[in-house]
Amino acid sequence: MKNFEHESAASFDEAVSLLKDSRKGRKVAIAGGSDLLGVLKEQILEEYPEVVVDLKTIPGDEYIKETEDGIEIGALTKLADIAKSPLLNEKAPVLAQAARSVATPLIRNVATIGGNICQDVRCWFYRYPHGVGGRMDCMRKGGKECYAVMGDNRYHSIFGGMKTHMTPCAIQCPANTDIPAYMEQLRQGNTEKAAEILMEANPMPMITSRVCAHTCQEQCNRCLSDEGVSIHSVERYVGDYILDHADQFYQAPEKETGRRVALVGAGPAGLSAAYYLRRAGHAVTVIDKMDKPGGMLTYAILNYRLPKSYVERLVEAYEK
């Protein structure tokens, strides 16, 4: 395990304050610790916490009591205490039996009800240890695929592993861009990942964000409560980020297929096809009768709507 700073909270307010303190890097709370310590030891996650905030030191939250509204259980109550509670065995026997069925007696003696609820994903693929062949970057860890959907193991969990339908905004997008997915990455502060998701469907967002009609905004779910998200503004921000980091996002493929492809027309369709063919490892040649590439982007759309510097920078990134 790596070293981390340990903070003992005296109250839940103090714990929240410690977890929100941005000066000390990534933080995580620990209640019982029976699950968290294993996650840290096996290096399941790429980011390791710099601070562990201990909730076990908070007094007065380990109780089982009957109130007018029912039975209250403190978040720091251990599973073993829940399993053997006379009150629960009398009035909520199913809950006591459930606690008694969890894990082993040793774990139940340290695991708390609050910590149990807040455990990380239990899927076997998600928890595959880094020391045994390398961690698996499944969908729950920011990857593109949920291995549990087609897996064969009783510990697998597929909640959130696949989308059952497209969102209204994505349906309206001509490229079917997964708008909610890259918005979620931006909310988490991960612009790089948002850019990768956007480029799965659109290799030139710095262009489309300036010329597209953005009918996706008309179908935004927020229109039901106030007004739609300014998707084109967000797309422009991500697109400009991509262009500013062109060496990172427009890289040569790792493997060449040895095949050659010729495309007639260097307009937006031709350039898009060239991007995905080149990414697949093919050698691509684009043929056009005009002096400059870009097609309508260069010769039809007025400069006030689409400054030609963006087209030139995009073509330059392609050529590199």
CSV table of C-alpha atoms in Angstrom, one decimal:
chain,number,residue,atom,x,y,z
A,1,MET,CA,0.0,0.0,0.0
A,2,LYS,CA,1.1,3.6,-0.6
A,3,ASN,CA,1.4,6.1,2.2
A,4,PHE,CA,-1.6,8.3,2.9
A,5,GLU,CA,-2.5,10.9,5.5
A,6,HIS,CA,-5.0,9.8,8.2
A,7,GLU,CA,-7.5,12.3,9.6
A,8,SER,CA,-9.7,11.4,12.6
A,9,ALA,CA,-13.0,13.3,12.4
A,10,ALA,CA,-14.7,14.3,15.7
A,11,SER,CA,-18.1,15.0,14.0
A,12,PHE,CA,-19.8,14.5,10.6
A,13,ASP,CA,-19.5,18.2,10.0
A,14,GLU,CA,-15.8,18.0,10.5
A,15,ALA,CA,-15.6,15.0,8.2
A,16,VAL,CA,-17.4,16.8,5.4
A,17,SER,CA,-15.1,19.7,5.8
A,18,LEU,CA,-12.0,17.5,5.6
A,19,LEU,CA,-13.4,15.7,2.5
A,20,LYS,CA,-14.1,19.0,0.8
A,21,ASP,CA,-10.7,20.5,1.6
A,22,SER,CA,-9.1,20.9,-1.9
A,23,ARG,CA,-5.6,21.6,-0.5
A,24,LYS,CA,-4.8,18.1,0.4
A,25,GLY,CA,-5.5,16.2,-2.9
A,26,ARG,CA,-7.9,13.3,-3.3
A,27,LYS,CA,-9.7,12.1,-0.2
A,28,VAL,CA,-11.8,9.2,0.8
A,29,ALA,CA,-13.8,8.3,3.9
A,30,ILE,CA,-13.4,5.1,5.9
A,31,ALA,CA,-16.0,3.7,8.3
A,32,GLY,CA,-15.3,0.0,9.0
A,33,GLY,CA,-12.5,-0.3,6.5
A,34,SER,CA,-13.1,-4.0,5.6
A,35,ASP,CA,-13.7,-3.1,2.0
A,36,LEU,CA,-11.7,0.1,1.5
A,37,LEU,CA,-8.4,-1.3,2.7
A,38,GLY,CA,-8.7,-4.2,0.2
A,39,VAL,CA,-9.4,-1.7,-2.6
A,40,LEU,CA,-6.3,0.3,-1.7
A,41,LYS,CA,-4.1,-2.8,-1.2
A,42,GLU,CA,-4.9,-4.3,-4.6
A,43,GLN,CA,-4.5,-1.0,-6.4
A,44,ILE,CA,-7.9,-1.5,-8.1
A,45,LEU,CA,-8.2,2.2,-8.9
A,46,GLU,CA,-5.6,4.3,-10.8
A,47,GLU,CA,-6.0,7.3,-8.5
A,48,TYR,CA,-4.8,6.7,-4.9
A,49,PRO,CA,-6.2,8.8,-2.1
A,50,GLU,CA,-3.8,11.1,-0.4
A,51,VAL,CA,-6.0,11.5,2.7
A,52,VAL,CA,-8.2,9.0,4.5
A,53,VAL,CA,-10.8,10.6,6.7
A,54,ASP,CA,-11.8,8.2,9.6
A,55,LEU,CA,-15.4,8.2,10.6
A,56,LYS,CA,-15.1,5.6,13.3
A,57,THR,CA,-13.8,8.3,15.7
A,58,ILE,CA,-17.2,10.2,15.6
A,59,PRO,CA,-19.0,9.5,18.9
A,60,GLY,CA,-22.7,8.8,19.3
A,61,ASP,CA,-23.6,7.3,15.9
A,62,GLU,CA,-23.4,3.6,16.9
A,63,TYR,CA,-26.9,2.7,18.0
A,64,ILE,CA,-30.1,0.8,17.3
A,65,LYS,CA,-33.2,2.4,18.8
A,66,GLU,CA,-37.0,2.4,18.4
A,67,THR,CA,-38.7,5.7,17.7
A,68,GLU,CA,-42.3,6.9,16.9
A,69,ASP,CA,-41.5,6.5,13.2
A,70,GLY,CA,-39.9,3.1,13.4
A,71,ILE,CA,-36.4,1.8,14.1
A,72,GLU,CA,-33.3,4.0,13.6
A,73,ILE,CA,-29.8,2.6,13.1
A,74,GLY,CA,-26.7,4.7,13.4
A,75,ALA,CA,-24.3,4.7,10.4
A,76,LEU,CA,-21.4,3.4,12.5
A,77,THR,CA,-23.3,0.5,13.9
A,78,LYS,CA,-21.5,-2.7,13.1
A,79,LEU,CA,-23.1,-5.5,11.2
A,80,ALA,CA,-22.5,-8.0,14.0
A,81,ASP,CA,-24.5,-5.7,16.4
A,82,ILE,CA,-27.4,-5.5,13.9
A,83,ALA,CA,-27.4,-9.3,13.5
A,84,LYS,CA,-27.7,-10.0,17.2
A,85,SER,CA,-29.9,-7.0,18.2
A,86,PRO,CA,-32.8,-8.2,20.3
A,87,LEU,CA,-34.9,-5.3,19.0
A,88,LEU,CA,-34.3,-6.1,15.4
A,89,ASN,CA,-34.7,-9.9,15.9
A,90,GLU,CA,-38.1,-9.2,17.4
A,91,LYS,CA,-39.5,-6.5,15.1
A,92,ALA,CA,-37.3,-6.6,12.0
A,93,PRO,CA,-36.0,-10.2,11.8
A,94,VAL,CA,-35.4,-10.1,8.0
A,95,LEU,CA,-32.9,-7.2,8.5
A,96,ALA,CA,-31.1,-9.1,11.3
A,97,GLN,CA,-31.0,-12.2,9.1
A,98,ALA,CA,-29.6,-10.2,6.2
A,99,ALA,CA,-26.9,-8.7,8.4
A,100,ARG,CA,-26.0,-12.2,9.7
A,101,SER,CA,-25.6,-13.5,6.1
A,102,VAL,CA,-23.0,-10.9,5.0
A,103,ALA,CA,-19.4,-12.0,4.7
A,104,THR,CA,-17.7,-13.7,7.7
A,105,PRO,CA,-17.9,-13.1,11.5
A,106,LEU,CA,-14.6,-11.4,11.4
A,107,ILE,CA,-15.7,-8.9,8.8
A,108,ARG,CA,-19.1,-8.4,10.5
A,109,ASN,CA,-17.3,-7.4,13.7
A,110,VAL,CA,-15.6,-4.4,11.9
A,111,ALA,CA,-17.9,-3.6,9.0
A,112,THR,CA,-20.4,-0.8,9.6
A,113,ILE,CA,-23.8,-0.3,8.1
A,114,GLY,CA,-22.9,3.1,6.7
A,115,GLY,CA,-19.7,1.7,5.2
A,116,ASN,CA,-21.5,-1.3,3.7
A,117,ILE,CA,-23.9,1.0,1.9
A,118,CYS,CA,-21.1,3.2,0.5
A,119,GLN,CA,-18.9,0.3,-0.8
A,120,ASP,CA,-17.4,0.7,-4.2
A,121,VAL,CA,-18.7,-1.4,-7.1
A,122,ARG,CA,-18.5,-5.1,-6.2
A,123,CYS,CA,-18.2,-6.4,-9.8
A,124,TRP,CA,-15.3,-8.9,-10.2
A,125,PHE,CA,-14.1,-7.2,-13.4
A,126,TYR,CA,-14.1,-3.8,-11.6
A,127,ARG,CA,-12.1,-5.3,-8.7
A,128,TYR,CA,-9.6,-7.3,-10.7
A,129,PRO,CA,-6.3,-6.6,-8.9
A,130,HIS,CA,-3.6,-4.5,-10.6
A,131,GLY,CA,-0.9,-7.0,-9.5
A,132,VAL,CA,-2.5,-9.9,-11.5
A,133,GLY,CA,-2.2,-8.9,-15.2
A,134,GLY,CA,-3.1,-5.2,-14.7
A,135,ARG,CA,-6.4,-3.6,-13.8
A,136,MET,CA,-9.3,-3.7,-16.2
A,137,ASP,CA,-10.6,-0.4,-17.3
A,138,CYS,CA,-14.2,-1.3,-17.5
A,139,MET,CA,-17.1,1.1,-18.2
A,140,ARG,CA,-17.5,1.8,-14.4
A,141,LYS,CA,-13.9,3.0,-14.3
A,142,GLY,CA,-14.2,5.2,-17.4
A,143,GLY,CA,-13.6,2.6,-20.1
A,144,LYS,CA,-15.7,1.8,-23.1
A,145,GLU,CA,-17.0,-1.7,-22.3
A,146,CYS,CA,-18.8,-3.5,-19.5
A,147,TYR,CA,-17.2,-7.0,-19.4
A,148,ALA,CA,-19.8,-8.2,-17.0
A,149,VAL,CA,-22.6,-8.0,-19.6
A,150,MET,CA,-21.3,-11.1,-21.4
A,151,GLY,CA,-19.3,-12.5,-18.4
A,152,ASP,CA,-19.8,-15.7,-16.5
A,153,ASN,CA,-19.3,-15.1,-12.8
A,154,ARG,CA,-21.7,-14.9,-9.9
A,155,TYR,CA,-20.0,-11.8,-8.6
A,156,HIS,CA,-20.6,-9.7,-11.7
A,157,SER,CA,-22.8,-6.7,-11.6
A,158,ILE,CA,-24.1,-5.0,-14.8
A,159,PHE,CA,-26.0,-2.0,-13.3
A,160,GLY,CA,-25.0,0.9,-15.6
A,161,GLY,CA,-23.0,-1.5,-17.8
A,162,MET,CA,-25.0,-0.6,-21.0
A,163,LYS,CA,-27.5,2.0,-22.1
A,164,THR,CA,-31.0,0.8,-22.9
A,165,HIS,CA,-31.9,3.7,-25.1
A,166,MET,CA,-30.5,6.9,-26.6
A,167,THR,CA,-31.3,10.3,-25.0
A,168,PRO,CA,-33.5,12.8,-26.9
A,169,CYS,CA,-30.5,15.1,-27.5
A,170,ALA,CA,-28.3,12.4,-28.9
A,171,ILE,CA,-31.2,11.2,-31.2
A,172,GLN,CA,-31.4,14.8,-32.6
A,173,CYS,CA,-27.7,14.9,-33.3
A,174,PRO,CA,-27.0,13.9,-36.9
A,175,ALA,CA,-23.8,12.2,-35.7
A,176,ASN,CA,-25.6,10.6,-32.7
A,177,THR,CA,-23.0,12.0,-30.4
A,178,ASP,CA,-23.3,10.7,-26.9
A,179,ILE,CA,-23.9,14.1,-25.4
A,180,PRO,CA,-24.7,13.1,-21.8
A,181,ALA,CA,-21.6,11.0,-21.6
A,182,TYR,CA,-19.2,13.8,-22.4
A,183,MET,CA,-21.2,16.3,-20.3
A,184,GLU,CA,-20.7,13.9,-17.4
A,185,GLN,CA,-17.0,13.9,-17.9
A,186,LEU,CA,-16.9,17.7,-18.0
A,187,ARG,CA,-18.8,17.8,-14.7
A,188,GLN,CA,-16.1,15.6,-13.2
A,189,GLY,CA,-13.4,18.0,-14.6
A,190,ASN,CA,-12.1,15.5,-17.1
A,191,THR,CA,-11.9,17.5,-20.4
A,192,GLU,CA,-9.6,15.0,-22.0
A,193,LYS,CA,-12.0,12.1,-21.6
A,194,ALA,CA,-14.9,14.3,-22.7
A,195,ALA,CA,-12.9,15.1,-25.9
A,196,GLU,CA,-12.3,11.4,-26.6
A,197,ILE,CA,-16.0,10.6,-26.3
A,198,LEU,CA,-16.9,13.5,-28.6
A,199,MET,CA,-14.4,12.4,-31.2
A,200,GLU,CA,-15.8,8.9,-31.3
A,201,ALA,CA,-18.7,10.4,-33.4
A,202,ASN,CA,-17.3,13.8,-34.6
A,203,PRO,CA,-13.6,14.4,-35.5
A,204,MET,CA,-14.1,18.2,-36.0
A,205,PRO,CA,-16.2,19.6,-33.1
A,206,MET,CA,-14.3,22.9,-33.3
A,207,ILE,CA,-16.0,23.3,-36.7
A,208,THR,CA,-19.4,21.8,-36.1
A,209,SER,CA,-19.9,23.8,-32.9
A,210,ARG,CA,-19.7,27.0,-35.0
A,211,VAL,CA,-21.9,26.0,-38.0
A,212,CYS,CA,-24.3,23.3,-36.8
A,213,ALA,CA,-28.0,24.2,-36.2
A,214,HIS,CA,-27.9,22.4,-32.9
A,215,THR,CA,-31.3,20.9,-32.9
A,216,CYS,CA,-30.1,18.8,-30.0
A,217,GLN,CA,-30.8,21.7,-27.7
A,218,GLU,CA,-34.5,21.8,-28.6
A,219,GLN,CA,-34.8,18.2,-27.2
A,220,CYS,CA,-32.7,18.7,-24.1
A,221,ASN,CA,-34.5,17.3,-21.0
A,222,ARG,CA,-33.9,20.5,-19.2
A,223,CYS,CA,-36.5,22.2,-21.5
A,224,LEU,CA,-39.1,20.5,-19.3
A,225,SER,CA,-38.1,22.6,-16.3
A,226,ASP,CA,-36.4,25.8,-17.6
A,227,GLU,CA,-34.3,25.9,-20.8
A,228,GLY,CA,-32.0,23.6,-22.6
A,229,VAL,CA,-28.3,23.3,-22.0
A,230,SER,CA,-26.2,25.4,-24.4
A,231,ILE,CA,-24.7,22.3,-26.0
A,232,HIS,CA,-23.1,24.1,-28.9
A,233,SER,CA,-21.1,26.3,-26.4
A,234,VAL,CA,-19.9,23.3,-24.5
A,235,GLU,CA,-19.0,21.5,-27.8
A,236,ARG,CA,-17.1,24.6,-28.9
A,237,TYR,CA,-15.1,24.6,-25.6
A,238,VAL,CA,-14.2,21.0,-26.0
A,239,GLY,CA,-13.5,21.4,-29.7
A,240,ASP,CA,-11.1,24.3,-29.1
A,241,TYR,CA,-9.4,22.2,-26.4
A,242,ILE,CA,-8.9,19.4,-28.9
A,243,LEU,CA,-7.4,21.9,-31.4
A,244,ASP,CA,-5.1,23.4,-28.8
A,245,HIS,CA,-3.9,19.8,-28.0
A,246,ALA,CA,-3.9,18.5,-31.6
A,247,ASP,CA,-0.7,16.5,-31.1
A,248,GLN,CA,-2.6,14.4,-28.5
A,249,PHE,CA,-5.9,13.9,-30.3
A,250,TYR,CA,-4.7,13.6,-33.9
A,251,GLN,CA,-2.0,11.0,-33.6
A,252,ALA,CA,-0.8,8.4,-36.2
A,253,PRO,CA,-2.2,4.9,-35.6
A,254,GLU,CA,-0.2,2.5,-33.5
A,255,LYS,CA,-0.4,-0.2,-36.2
A,256,GLU,CA,-0.5,0.1,-40.0
A,257,THR,CA,-2.7,-2.2,-42.1
A,258,GLY,CA,-0.8,-1.8,-45.3
A,259,ARG,CA,-3.9,-0.8,-47.2
A,260,ARG,CA,-4.3,2.5,-49.1
A,261,VAL,CA,-7.5,4.5,-49.6
A,262,ALA,CA,-8.2,7.4,-51.9
A,263,LEU,CA,-11.0,9.8,-51.1
A,264,VAL,CA,-12.5,12.2,-53.7
A,265,GLY,CA,-13.5,15.4,-52.1
A,266,ALA,CA,-11.8,17.3,-49.2
A,267,GLY,CA,-15.0,18.7,-47.7
A,268,PRO,CA,-16.3,17.9,-44.2
A,269,ALA,CA,-17.5,14.4,-45.3
A,270,GLY,CA,-14.2,13.6,-46.9
A,271,LEU,CA,-12.1,14.9,-44.0
A,272,SER,CA,-14.3,13.0,-41.5
A,273,ALA,CA,-13.9,9.7,-43.5
A,274,ALA,CA,-10.2,10.4,-43.8
A,275,TYR,CA,-9.9,10.7,-40.0
A,276,TYR,CA,-11.6,7.4,-39.2
A,277,LEU,CA,-9.8,5.5,-42.0
A,278,ARG,CA,-6.5,6.8,-40.9
A,279,ARG,CA,-7.3,5.9,-37.3
A,280,ALA,CA,-8.0,2.4,-38.4
A,281,GLY,CA,-4.4,2.2,-39.7
A,282,HIS,CA,-5.0,2.8,-43.5
A,283,ALA,CA,-2.9,5.1,-45.6
A,284,VAL,CA,-5.3,7.9,-46.8
A,285,THR,CA,-5.0,10.2,-49.8
A,286,VAL,CA,-7.6,12.9,-50.3
A,287,ILE,CA,-8.1,14.3,-53.8
A,288,ASP,CA,-9.9,17.6,-54.5
A,289,LYS,CA,-10.1,20.0,-57.4
A,290,MET,CA,-9.8,23.1,-55.3
A,291,ASP,CA,-6.5,24.6,-54.2
A,292,LYS,CA,-7.3,24.4,-50.5
A,293,PRO,CA,-9.0,21.5,-48.6
A,294,GLY,CA,-12.2,22.0,-46.6
A,295,GLY,CA,-14.8,22.2,-49.3
A,296,MET,CA,-17.8,24.3,-48.2
A,297,LEU,CA,-16.0,25.0,-44.9
A,298,THR,CA,-13.4,26.9,-46.9
A,299,TYR,CA,-15.3,28.3,-49.9
A,300,ALA,CA,-19.0,28.5,-48.9
A,301,ILE,CA,-19.4,29.5,-45.2
A,302,LEU,CA,-18.7,33.1,-44.5
A,303,ASN,CA,-15.7,34.0,-42.3
A,304,TYR,CA,-17.8,35.7,-39.6
A,305,ARG,CA,-19.6,32.4,-39.0
A,306,LEU,CA,-16.5,30.1,-39.4
A,307,PRO,CA,-13.1,31.8,-39.2
A,308,LYS,CA,-10.9,30.0,-41.8
A,309,SER,CA,-8.1,29.7,-39.2
A,310,TYR,CA,-10.0,26.9,-37.6
A,311,VAL,CA,-10.2,25.0,-40.9
A,312,GLU,CA,-6.5,25.6,-41.6
A,313,ARG,CA,-5.5,24.4,-38.1
A,314,LEU,CA,-7.6,21.3,-38.5
A,315,VAL,CA,-6.1,20.4,-41.8
A,316,GLU,CA,-2.6,21.0,-40.4
A,317,ALA,CA,-3.4,18.6,-37.5
A,318,TYR,CA,-4.6,16.0,-40.1
A,319,GLU,CA,-1.4,16.3,-42.2
A,320,LYS,CA,0.9,15.9,-39.2
